[in-house]
Amino acid sequence: ARYRWQVVVGFVGFFLARFFEVSTYYGVALGIDAIGALVQEEPLPFGLEIWEIVVGIVSAVVLRFIFVSRARRAFRLVGQKVSFDLREQLFASVLVQGPAFFGRIGVGDLMTRAIQDISLVQRLIAFGLIQVVIMVYAPLFGMTAMLFKSVSLTVLILPLLPILYFYAQYVATQMAESSQQVQESLSMLAAHTQENLSGIRTVQAQAQEENEIKRFFKTNNQYASAFYEQARINSLMTAWTPWLTALAQLAIIVYGGNLVLTRALSVGDLIFFLACLNMLLQPIRMAGFFITMV
């Protein structure tokens, strides 16, 4: 809440960036149709000259770059500031705790929370907000532009979207459980390491080196196994998603190509539609990364 205006700047910046991204695709589509018209010695579409289309595309690309850069900087700044505040508050809170608190929670566990966990929070804010914006704005602009160009082509891919959504929900549930196990295992690993290093003289005096190495192996192996399970779930999602998105693209090429042949759609419009479809499917491809981050 303290940095809400920076967040607003980020959301507005990405909104404008998406607008200019669609404008770029539209300009490219106009350029393709204009080149086709020149080849066929026909009038240029919309009465625009080639140089005007080129200037429009370049302007849209430059403006998108400006707004994306500013928005990303705003979100990353918020992530850094929030993590700074969290570390300050955590450190101040730990210093006033009594013996019962430190008897219940190990120093290694506290170190993991102060460094690793807060870094994950910073990463979630800095990059997670960007993912949220993409998952909201990309389908919004993509679907709007697709409906503007061809309602029938848009309706063709709609049945695929619920399948992708429910699959993402299923993976999210598995990923949440796996991620919790990873964090708990990492905390145990840090606590085990800290206890042994702080009590190294006692360990060596009692000749417990081999026993502690074996105990550490079990803890380390538990962390590795949890991390491997998390990677397995994420890899399955990132492997299946391209297949599903490719089916949508194939359907568009087959049906859209037929519309081009019957002159119901121009070549530029079909290219524009495929670019907007990519915007619509972009959040789905990023879902695995975002779920892992959360």
CSV table of C-alpha atoms in Angstrom, one decimal:
chain,number,residue,atom,x,y,z
A,1,ALA,CA,0.0,0.0,0.0
A,2,ARG,CA,2.9,2.4,0.7
A,3,TYR,CA,4.0,2.1,-2.9
A,4,ARG,CA,0.6,2.0,-4.6
A,5,TRP,CA,1.3,4.9,-7.0
A,6,GLN,CA,4.4,3.1,-8.3
A,7,VAL,CA,2.2,0.0,-8.9
A,8,VAL,CA,-0.4,2.2,-10.7
A,9,VAL,CA,2.4,3.6,-12.9
A,10,GLY,CA,3.4,0.0,-13.7
A,11,PHE,CA,-0.2,-1.1,-14.6
A,12,VAL,CA,-0.8,2.0,-16.7
A,13,GLY,CA,2.5,1.7,-18.5
A,14,PHE,CA,1.9,-1.9,-19.4
A,15,PHE,CA,-1.6,-1.1,-20.6
A,16,LEU,CA,-0.3,1.5,-23.0
A,17,ALA,CA,2.5,-0.8,-24.0
A,18,ARG,CA,0.0,-3.5,-25.0
A,19,PHE,CA,-2.0,-1.0,-27.0
A,20,PHE,CA,1.1,-0.1,-29.0
A,21,GLU,CA,2.0,-3.7,-29.4
A,22,VAL,CA,-1.3,-4.4,-31.1
A,23,SER,CA,-0.8,-1.2,-33.1
A,24,THR,CA,2.6,-2.7,-34.3
A,25,TYR,CA,0.9,-5.9,-35.4
A,26,TYR,CA,-1.8,-3.9,-37.2
A,27,GLY,CA,0.8,-1.8,-39.0
A,28,VAL,CA,2.7,-4.9,-40.1
A,29,ALA,CA,-0.6,-6.3,-41.5
A,30,LEU,CA,-1.2,-3.1,-43.4
A,31,GLY,CA,2.3,-3.2,-44.7
A,32,ILE,CA,1.9,-6.8,-46.0
A,33,ASP,CA,-1.4,-5.9,-47.7
A,34,ALA,CA,0.2,-2.8,-49.1
A,35,ILE,CA,3.1,-4.8,-50.6
A,36,GLY,CA,0.6,-7.2,-52.1
A,37,ALA,CA,-1.4,-4.4,-53.6
A,38,LEU,CA,1.8,-2.9,-55.2
A,39,VAL,CA,2.6,-6.3,-56.7
A,40,GLN,CA,-0.9,-6.6,-58.1
A,41,GLU,CA,-0.8,-3.0,-59.2
A,42,GLU,CA,-3.9,-2.2,-57.2
A,43,PRO,CA,-4.6,0.9,-55.0
A,44,LEU,CA,-3.0,0.8,-51.5
A,45,PRO,CA,-5.4,-0.1,-48.6
A,46,PHE,CA,-6.8,2.8,-46.6
A,47,GLY,CA,-5.1,5.3,-48.9
A,48,LEU,CA,-1.8,5.1,-47.0
A,49,GLU,CA,1.6,5.3,-48.5
A,50,ILE,CA,4.3,2.7,-47.6
A,51,TRP,CA,6.4,5.3,-45.8
A,52,GLU,CA,3.5,6.3,-43.6
A,53,ILE,CA,2.9,2.7,-42.6
A,54,VAL,CA,6.7,2.3,-41.8
A,55,VAL,CA,6.7,5.5,-39.7
A,56,GLY,CA,3.6,4.2,-37.8
A,57,ILE,CA,5.2,0.8,-37.1
A,58,VAL,CA,8.5,2.4,-35.9
A,59,SER,CA,6.6,4.9,-33.7
A,60,ALA,CA,4.5,2.2,-32.1
A,61,VAL,CA,7.7,0.1,-31.4
A,62,VAL,CA,9.5,3.0,-29.8
A,63,LEU,CA,6.5,4.0,-27.7
A,64,ARG,CA,6.0,0.4,-26.5
A,65,PHE,CA,9.7,0.3,-25.5
A,66,ILE,CA,9.4,3.5,-23.5
A,67,PHE,CA,6.3,2.4,-21.6
A,68,VAL,CA,7.5,-1.2,-21.0
A,69,SER,CA,10.8,0.1,-19.6
A,70,ARG,CA,9.1,2.6,-17.3
A,71,ALA,CA,6.6,0.0,-16.1
A,72,ARG,CA,9.2,-2.7,-15.4
A,73,ARG,CA,11.3,-0.2,-13.5
A,74,ALA,CA,8.3,0.7,-11.3
A,75,PHE,CA,7.5,-2.9,-10.4
A,76,ARG,CA,11.1,-3.8,-9.7
A,77,LEU,CA,11.5,-0.7,-7.5
A,78,VAL,CA,8.4,-1.7,-5.5
A,79,GLY,CA,9.8,-5.2,-5.1
A,80,GLN,CA,13.1,-3.9,-3.8
A,81,LYS,CA,11.4,-1.4,-1.4
A,82,VAL,CA,9.0,-4.0,0.0
A,83,SER,CA,11.8,-6.5,0.6
A,84,PHE,CA,13.9,-3.8,2.3
A,85,ASP,CA,10.9,-3.0,4.6
A,86,LEU,CA,10.3,-6.7,5.4
A,87,ARG,CA,14.0,-7.3,6.4
A,88,GLU,CA,13.9,-4.2,8.6
A,89,GLN,CA,10.7,-5.3,10.3
A,90,LEU,CA,11.8,-9.0,10.6
A,91,PHE,CA,15.2,-8.0,12.2
A,92,ALA,CA,13.5,-5.6,14.6
A,93,SER,CA,11.0,-8.2,15.6
A,94,VAL,CA,13.5,-11.0,16.2
A,95,LEU,CA,15.6,-8.8,18.5
A,96,VAL,CA,12.8,-8.4,21.0
A,97,GLN,CA,11.9,-12.1,21.2
A,98,GLY,CA,12.5,-14.0,24.4
A,99,PRO,CA,14.3,-17.3,25.0
A,100,ALA,CA,11.1,-19.4,24.3
A,101,PHE,CA,11.1,-18.1,20.8
A,102,PHE,CA,14.7,-19.0,20.1
A,103,GLY,CA,14.1,-22.4,21.7
A,104,ARG,CA,11.3,-23.1,19.3
A,105,ILE,CA,12.8,-21.6,16.1
A,106,GLY,CA,16.4,-22.3,15.1
A,107,VAL,CA,18.8,-19.6,13.9
A,108,GLY,CA,19.2,-21.4,10.5
A,109,ASP,CA,15.5,-21.2,10.0
A,110,LEU,CA,15.5,-17.5,10.8
A,111,MET,CA,18.4,-17.0,8.3
A,112,THR,CA,16.4,-18.7,5.6
A,113,ARG,CA,13.4,-16.6,6.2
A,114,ALA,CA,15.4,-13.4,6.3
A,115,ILE,CA,17.4,-14.1,3.1
A,116,GLN,CA,15.8,-16.7,0.9
A,117,ASP,CA,12.1,-16.2,1.7
A,118,ILE,CA,12.2,-12.4,1.5
A,119,SER,CA,14.1,-12.7,-1.8
A,120,LEU,CA,11.3,-14.9,-3.1
A,121,VAL,CA,8.8,-12.2,-2.0
A,122,GLN,CA,10.8,-9.6,-3.8
A,123,ARG,CA,10.9,-11.7,-6.9
A,124,LEU,CA,7.2,-12.3,-6.8
A,125,ILE,CA,6.5,-8.6,-6.6
A,126,ALA,CA,9.0,-7.4,-9.1
A,127,PHE,CA,8.4,-10.1,-11.7
A,128,GLY,CA,5.1,-11.6,-10.5
A,129,LEU,CA,3.3,-8.3,-11.0
A,130,ILE,CA,4.6,-8.2,-14.6
A,131,GLN,CA,3.2,-11.7,-15.1
A,132,VAL,CA,-0.2,-10.7,-13.7
A,133,VAL,CA,-0.3,-7.7,-16.0
A,134,ILE,CA,0.5,-9.9,-19.0
A,135,MET,CA,-2.1,-12.5,-18.0
A,136,VAL,CA,-4.7,-9.8,-17.8
A,137,TYR,CA,-3.8,-7.3,-20.6
A,138,ALA,CA,-2.6,-9.8,-23.3
A,139,PRO,CA,-5.9,-11.8,-23.5
A,140,LEU,CA,-7.9,-8.5,-23.2
A,141,PHE,CA,-6.2,-6.8,-26.2
A,142,GLY,CA,-5.7,-10.1,-28.1
A,143,MET,CA,-9.3,-11.2,-27.9
A,144,THR,CA,-10.6,-7.7,-28.7
A,145,ALA,CA,-8.4,-7.4,-31.8
A,146,MET,CA,-9.3,-10.9,-32.9
A,147,LEU,CA,-13.1,-10.2,-32.6
A,148,PHE,CA,-12.5,-7.0,-34.5
A,149,LYS,CA,-11.0,-8.9,-37.4
A,150,SER,CA,-13.0,-12.1,-37.6
A,151,VAL,CA,-15.7,-13.4,-35.2
A,152,SER,CA,-15.8,-16.8,-36.8
A,153,LEU,CA,-12.0,-17.3,-36.4
A,154,THR,CA,-12.2,-16.2,-32.8
A,155,VAL,CA,-15.0,-18.6,-32.0
A,156,LEU,CA,-13.0,-21.4,-33.5
A,157,ILE,CA,-10.4,-21.4,-30.8
A,158,LEU,CA,-12.7,-20.6,-27.8
A,159,PRO,CA,-13.3,-24.4,-26.9
A,160,LEU,CA,-9.6,-24.8,-26.3
A,161,LEU,CA,-9.4,-22.1,-23.6
A,162,PRO,CA,-11.4,-23.9,-20.8
A,163,ILE,CA,-9.2,-27.0,-21.3
A,164,LEU,CA,-6.1,-24.9,-20.8
A,165,TYR,CA,-7.6,-23.1,-17.8
A,166,PHE,CA,-8.6,-26.3,-15.9
A,167,TYR,CA,-5.3,-27.9,-16.7
A,168,ALA,CA,-3.5,-24.9,-15.2
A,169,GLN,CA,-5.7,-25.1,-12.1
A,170,TYR,CA,-4.8,-28.7,-11.6
A,171,VAL,CA,-1.1,-28.1,-12.0
A,172,ALA,CA,-1.4,-25.1,-9.6
A,173,THR,CA,-2.7,-27.3,-6.8
A,174,GLN,CA,0.1,-29.8,-7.2
A,175,MET,CA,2.7,-27.0,-7.5
A,176,ALA,CA,1.5,-25.3,-4.3
A,177,GLU,CA,2.0,-28.5,-2.3
A,178,SER,CA,5.4,-29.2,-3.9
A,179,SER,CA,6.6,-25.6,-3.3
A,180,GLN,CA,5.7,-25.8,0.4
A,181,GLN,CA,7.7,-29.0,0.7
A,182,VAL,CA,10.7,-27.3,-1.0
A,183,GLN,CA,10.6,-24.3,1.4
A,184,GLU,CA,10.3,-26.5,4.5
A,185,SER,CA,13.1,-28.8,3.3
A,186,LEU,CA,15.3,-25.8,2.6
A,187,SER,CA,14.6,-24.4,6.1
A,188,MET,CA,15.6,-27.8,7.7
A,189,LEU,CA,18.8,-27.8,5.6
A,190,ALA,CA,19.7,-24.3,6.8
A,191,ALA,CA,18.9,-25.1,10.4
A,192,HIS,CA,20.9,-28.4,10.3
A,193,THR,CA,23.9,-26.6,8.8
A,194,GLN,CA,23.8,-23.8,11.3
A,195,GLU,CA,23.5,-26.1,14.3
A,196,ASN,CA,26.5,-28.2,13.2
A,197,LEU,CA,28.7,-25.2,12.4
A,198,SER,CA,27.9,-23.4,15.7
A,199,GLY,CA,28.4,-26.6,17.7
A,200,ILE,CA,31.4,-27.8,15.7
A,201,ARG,CA,33.6,-28.2,18.7
A,202,THR,CA,31.1,-30.4,20.5
A,203,VAL,CA,30.7,-32.5,17.4
A,204,GLN,CA,34.4,-33.0,17.0
A,205,ALA,CA,35.0,-33.6,20.7
A,206,GLN,CA,32.5,-36.4,20.7
A,207,ALA,CA,33.7,-37.7,17.4
A,208,GLN,CA,30.3,-37.4,15.8
A,209,GLU,CA,31.5,-36.3,12.4
A,210,GLU,CA,30.4,-39.4,10.5
A,211,ASN,CA,27.0,-39.5,12.2
A,212,GLU,CA,26.4,-35.8,11.4
A,213,ILE,CA,27.4,-36.3,7.8
A,214,LYS,CA,24.9,-39.1,7.4
A,215,ARG,CA,22.2,-37.0,9.1
A,216,PHE,CA,23.0,-34.1,6.7
A,217,PHE,CA,22.8,-36.5,3.7
A,218,LYS,CA,19.3,-37.4,4.7
A,219,THR,CA,18.2,-33.7,5.1
A,220,ASN,CA,20.0,-32.8,1.8
A,221,ASN,CA,18.4,-35.7,0.0
A,222,GLN,CA,15.0,-34.7,1.2
A,223,TYR,CA,15.5,-31.2,-0.1
A,224,ALA,CA,16.8,-32.4,-3.5
A,225,SER,CA,13.8,-34.8,-3.8
A,226,ALA,CA,11.3,-32.1,-3.1
A,227,PHE,CA,13.0,-29.8,-5.6
A,228,TYR,CA,13.0,-32.5,-8.2
A,229,GLU,CA,9.3,-33.1,-7.7
A,230,GLN,CA,8.6,-29.4,-8.2
A,231,ALA,CA,10.7,-29.4,-11.4
A,232,ARG,CA,8.9,-32.5,-12.7
A,233,ILE,CA,5.5,-30.9,-12.3
A,234,ASN,CA,6.6,-27.6,-13.9
A,235,SER,CA,8.3,-29.5,-16.8
A,236,LEU,CA,5.2,-31.5,-17.6
A,237,MET,CA,3.1,-28.3,-17.9
A,238,THR,CA,5.7,-26.5,-20.0
A,239,ALA,CA,5.9,-29.6,-22.2
A,240,TRP,CA,2.1,-30.0,-22.8
A,241,THR,CA,1.2,-26.3,-23.2
A,242,PRO,CA,3.0,-25.8,-26.6
A,243,TRP,CA,1.1,-28.8,-28.0
A,244,LEU,CA,-2.3,-27.3,-27.1
A,245,THR,CA,-1.3,-23.9,-28.4
A,246,ALA,CA,0.0,-25.4,-31.6
A,247,LEU,CA,-3.5,-27.0,-32.2
A,248,ALA,CA,-5.1,-23.6,-32.0
A,249,GLN,CA,-2.5,-22.1,-34.4
A,250,LEU,CA,-3.1,-25.0,-36.8
A,251,ALA,CA,-6.8,-24.5,-36.8
A,252,ILE,CA,-6.4,-20.8,-37.5
A,253,ILE,CA,-4.0,-21.5,-40.4
A,254,VAL,CA,-6.3,-24.1,-42.0
A,255,TYR,CA,-9.6,-22.1,-41.6
A,256,GLY,CA,-8.0,-18.7,-42.0
A,257,GLY,CA,-6.1,-19.8,-45.1
A,258,ASN,CA,-9.4,-20.9,-46.6
A,259,LEU,CA,-10.9,-17.4,-45.8
A,260,VAL,CA,-7.9,-15.9,-47.6
A,261,LEU,CA,-8.4,-18.0,-50.7
A,262,THR,CA,-12.1,-17.0,-50.8
A,263,ARG,CA,-11.0,-13.3,-50.3
A,264,ALA,CA,-13.0,-13.1,-47.1
A,265,LEU,CA,-9.8,-12.2,-45.3
A,266,SER,CA,-6.6,-10.6,-46.5
A,267,VAL,CA,-3.1,-12.1,-46.0
A,268,GLY,CA,-2.2,-9.2,-43.7
A,269,ASP,CA,-5.4,-9.8,-41.6
A,270,LEU,CA,-4.5,-13.5,-41.2
A,271,ILE,CA,-0.9,-12.5,-40.0
A,272,PHE,CA,-2.5,-9.9,-37.7
A,273,PHE,CA,-4.9,-12.6,-36.3
A,274,LEU,CA,-2.0,-15.1,-35.7
A,275,ALA,CA,-0.1,-12.3,-33.8
A,276,CYS,CA,-3.1,-11.5,-31.7
A,277,LEU,CA,-3.6,-15.3,-31.0
A,278,ASN,CA,0.0,-15.4,-29.7
A,279,MET,CA,-0.9,-12.6,-27.3
A,280,LEU,CA,-4.0,-14.5,-26.2
A,281,LEU,CA,-2.0,-17.7,-25.6
A,282,GLN,CA,1.0,-16.0,-24.1
A,283,PRO,CA,-0.3,-16.1,-20.5
A,284,ILE,CA,-1.1,-19.8,-20.9
A,285,ARG,CA,2.5,-20.5,-21.9
A,286,MET,CA,3.7,-18.4,-18.9
A,287,ALA,CA,1.4,-20.1,-16.4
A,288,GLY,CA,3.9,-22.7,-15.3
A,289,PHE,CA,6.5,-20.1,-14.5
A,290,PHE,CA,4.0,-17.9,-12.7
A,291,ILE,CA,2.6,-20.8,-10.7
A,292,THR,CA,6.1,-21.8,-9.6
A,293,MET,CA,6.8,-18.2,-8.5
A,294,VAL,CA,3.7,-18.0,-6.5
